[in-house]
Amino acid sequence: MMEEKVGFCTLCKSRCGTINVVENGWLKKVVPNPDHPTGKAICLKGRSAPEVVHNSRRLTAPLRRTTPKSDPDPRWMEISWDEALDEIGDRLKDHVARGGPESIAFAVTSGSSSPLSDSTYWILRFGELIERAAFDWDFVRDWTNAPCLVRSDNDRLARSL
């Protein structure tokens, strides 16, 4: 059964209005919704949503490399989210132990260039959690005496000054 569902594209911050053609639970086509304030047109990224959603090569679970990075034929094995998060946490702790807390940085691309726009604040919160753990929970930012300050989340920075 073919049906049209009114919605919006989430592949960037623009949130263009869409009409989504769904057949038997599968997204088949995404077209602009002229009745929506931002739906007069839709970019190529939005139009490719069915390919993104239903691509057979789409990752749905964490992977661990099983061959060295130098291997011309990289191999991977699926692992659980708990394993992946534990491994990432252990690696971050190791970096801090070897290079200090300054050896870790977090960055997020422009909201218009990535479907991560909905996750930006979660990524920044994760970075802040790591920062606090690395520098000690009682760490207080000393903005006044800092020789250099680089932050991408200007909105949060302005509120904290």
CSV table of C-alpha atoms in Angstrom, one decimal:
chain,number,residue,atom,x,y,z
A,1,MET,CA,0.0,0.0,0.0
A,2,MET,CA,1.4,3.4,-1.0
A,3,GLU,CA,0.8,6.4,1.2
A,4,GLU,CA,2.0,10.0,1.5
A,5,LYS,CA,3.1,11.2,4.9
A,6,VAL,CA,3.6,14.9,5.6
A,7,GLY,CA,6.8,15.7,7.6
A,8,PHE,CA,10.1,17.5,7.5
A,9,CYS,CA,13.7,16.5,6.6
A,10,THR,CA,16.0,16.0,9.6
A,11,LEU,CA,19.3,15.8,7.6
A,12,CYS,CA,20.2,19.3,8.5
A,13,LYS,CA,18.9,22.3,10.6
A,14,SER,CA,16.8,23.7,7.9
A,15,ARG,CA,13.9,21.2,8.5
A,16,CYS,CA,12.5,21.6,5.0
A,17,GLY,CA,8.9,20.6,4.7
A,18,THR,CA,8.4,17.2,2.9
A,19,ILE,CA,5.9,14.8,1.6
A,20,ASN,CA,7.3,11.3,2.2
A,21,VAL,CA,6.1,8.5,0.0
A,22,VAL,CA,6.0,5.3,2.0
A,23,GLU,CA,5.2,1.8,0.5
A,24,ASN,CA,4.7,-1.1,2.9
A,25,GLY,CA,6.7,0.6,5.6
A,26,TRP,CA,9.6,1.6,3.3
A,27,LEU,CA,10.4,5.2,2.5
A,28,LYS,CA,10.4,5.3,-1.3
A,29,LYS,CA,10.6,9.0,-2.1
A,30,VAL,CA,10.9,12.5,-0.5
A,31,VAL,CA,9.5,15.5,-2.3
A,32,PRO,CA,9.1,19.2,-1.2
A,33,ASN,CA,5.8,20.1,0.6
A,34,PRO,CA,4.8,23.4,-1.0
A,35,ASP,CA,2.3,24.0,1.8
A,36,HIS,CA,5.1,24.1,4.4
A,37,PRO,CA,7.0,27.4,5.1
A,38,THR,CA,10.3,25.8,4.3
A,39,GLY,CA,9.0,23.3,1.7
A,40,LYS,CA,9.3,25.1,-1.6
A,41,ALA,CA,12.3,23.1,-2.5
A,42,ILE,CA,14.4,20.3,-1.0
A,43,CYS,CA,18.1,19.7,-1.5
A,44,LEU,CA,19.8,16.6,-2.9
A,45,LYS,CA,20.6,15.4,0.6
A,46,GLY,CA,16.9,15.4,1.6
A,47,ARG,CA,15.9,13.7,-1.7
A,48,SER,CA,18.4,10.9,-1.0
A,49,ALA,CA,16.9,10.1,2.4
A,50,PRO,CA,15.4,6.8,1.2
A,51,GLU,CA,18.8,5.7,0.1
A,52,VAL,CA,20.3,6.7,3.4
A,53,VAL,CA,17.6,5.0,5.5
A,54,HIS,CA,17.5,1.7,3.6
A,55,ASN,CA,21.1,1.3,2.4
A,56,SER,CA,22.2,-2.3,2.9
A,57,ARG,CA,25.7,-0.9,4.0
A,58,ARG,CA,24.2,1.4,6.7
A,59,LEU,CA,25.8,0.8,10.1
A,60,THR,CA,23.4,-0.2,12.8
A,61,ALA,CA,25.8,-1.4,15.5
A,62,PRO,CA,29.3,-0.5,16.6
A,63,LEU,CA,32.2,-2.2,14.8
A,64,ARG,CA,35.7,-3.1,16.1
A,65,ARG,CA,38.6,-3.3,13.6
A,66,THR,CA,40.2,-6.8,13.6
A,67,THR,CA,43.1,-6.0,11.4
A,68,PRO,CA,45.9,-3.4,11.7
A,69,LYS,CA,45.2,0.0,10.2
A,70,SER,CA,48.0,-0.6,7.7
A,71,ASP,CA,46.2,-3.7,6.3
A,72,PRO,CA,44.9,-3.0,2.8
A,73,ASP,CA,41.9,-5.2,3.6
A,74,PRO,CA,40.4,-3.9,6.8
A,75,ARG,CA,38.1,-6.3,8.6
A,76,TRP,CA,35.6,-5.5,11.3
A,77,MET,CA,33.4,-7.4,13.8
A,78,GLU,CA,30.2,-6.2,15.3
A,79,ILE,CA,30.3,-5.5,19.1
A,80,SER,CA,27.7,-4.4,21.6
A,81,TRP,CA,27.1,-0.8,22.5
A,82,ASP,CA,28.3,-1.6,26.1
A,83,GLU,CA,31.6,-3.0,24.7
A,84,ALA,CA,32.1,0.0,22.4
A,85,LEU,CA,31.4,2.6,25.2
A,86,ASP,CA,33.7,0.7,27.6
A,87,GLU,CA,36.5,0.6,25.0
A,88,ILE,CA,36.1,4.3,24.1
A,89,GLY,CA,36.1,5.2,27.8
A,90,ASP,CA,39.3,3.1,28.4
A,91,ARG,CA,41.0,4.8,25.4
A,92,LEU,CA,40.1,8.3,26.6
A,93,LYS,CA,41.4,7.5,30.1
A,94,ASP,CA,44.6,6.2,28.5
A,95,HIS,CA,45.0,9.4,26.5
A,96,VAL,CA,44.5,11.5,29.6
A,97,ALA,CA,47.0,9.4,31.6
A,98,ARG,CA,49.6,9.7,28.9
A,99,GLY,CA,49.1,13.2,27.5
A,100,GLY,CA,47.0,15.0,30.1
A,101,PRO,CA,43.4,16.2,29.7
A,102,GLU,CA,44.5,18.6,27.0
A,103,SER,CA,45.2,15.7,24.7
A,104,ILE,CA,41.4,15.3,24.1
A,105,ALA,CA,39.2,17.6,22.1
A,106,PHE,CA,35.6,17.3,20.9
A,107,ALA,CA,34.2,19.1,17.8
A,108,VAL,CA,30.9,19.2,15.9
A,109,THR,CA,30.5,20.3,12.3
A,110,SER,CA,28.0,22.9,11.1
A,111,GLY,CA,24.4,21.9,11.8
A,112,SER,CA,23.6,22.5,8.1
A,113,SER,CA,26.2,20.0,6.9
A,114,SER,CA,25.4,17.0,9.1
A,115,PRO,CA,22.4,15.0,10.3
A,116,LEU,CA,24.1,15.3,13.7
A,117,SER,CA,22.4,18.6,14.3
A,118,ASP,CA,19.9,16.9,16.7
A,119,SER,CA,22.8,15.4,18.6
A,120,THR,CA,25.1,18.5,18.9
A,121,TYR,CA,24.2,19.2,22.5
A,122,TRP,CA,24.6,15.6,23.5
A,123,ILE,CA,28.1,15.6,22.0
A,124,LEU,CA,29.0,18.8,23.8
A,125,ARG,CA,27.6,17.5,27.0
A,126,PHE,CA,29.7,14.4,26.6
A,127,GLY,CA,32.8,16.5,26.0
A,128,GLU,CA,32.0,18.6,29.0
A,129,LEU,CA,31.6,15.4,31.1
A,130,ILE,CA,35.0,14.1,29.9
A,131,GLU,CA,36.5,17.6,30.6
A,132,ARG,CA,35.2,17.7,34.1
A,133,ALA,CA,36.4,14.1,34.9
A,134,ALA,CA,39.8,14.8,33.4
A,135,PHE,CA,40.4,18.1,35.2
A,136,ASP,CA,38.7,17.0,38.4
A,137,TRP,CA,35.0,17.6,39.3
A,138,ASP,CA,35.8,20.8,41.2
A,139,PHE,CA,37.5,22.3,38.2
A,140,VAL,CA,36.4,26.0,37.7
A,141,ARG,CA,36.9,27.7,34.4
A,142,ASP,CA,39.1,30.8,34.7
A,143,TRP,CA,38.0,32.7,31.6
A,144,THR,CA,39.5,36.0,32.7
A,145,ASN,CA,43.1,34.7,32.9
A,146,ALA,CA,43.0,32.2,30.0
A,147,PRO,CA,45.6,33.1,27.3
A,148,CYS,CA,43.5,31.5,24.6
A,149,LEU,CA,39.9,30.3,24.4
A,150,VAL,CA,38.3,28.3,21.6
A,151,ARG,CA,34.8,27.0,21.8
A,152,SER,CA,32.3,26.3,19.0
A,153,ASP,CA,29.2,26.5,21.1
A,154,ASN,CA,29.1,30.3,21.4
A,155,ASP,CA,25.6,30.3,22.8
A,156,ARG,CA,26.6,28.2,25.8
A,157,LEU,CA,29.8,30.2,26.2
A,158,ALA,CA,27.9,33.5,26.3
A,159,ARG,CA,25.6,32.2,29.0
A,160,SER,CA,28.4,30.9,31.2
A,161,LEU,CA,30.4,34.2,31.2
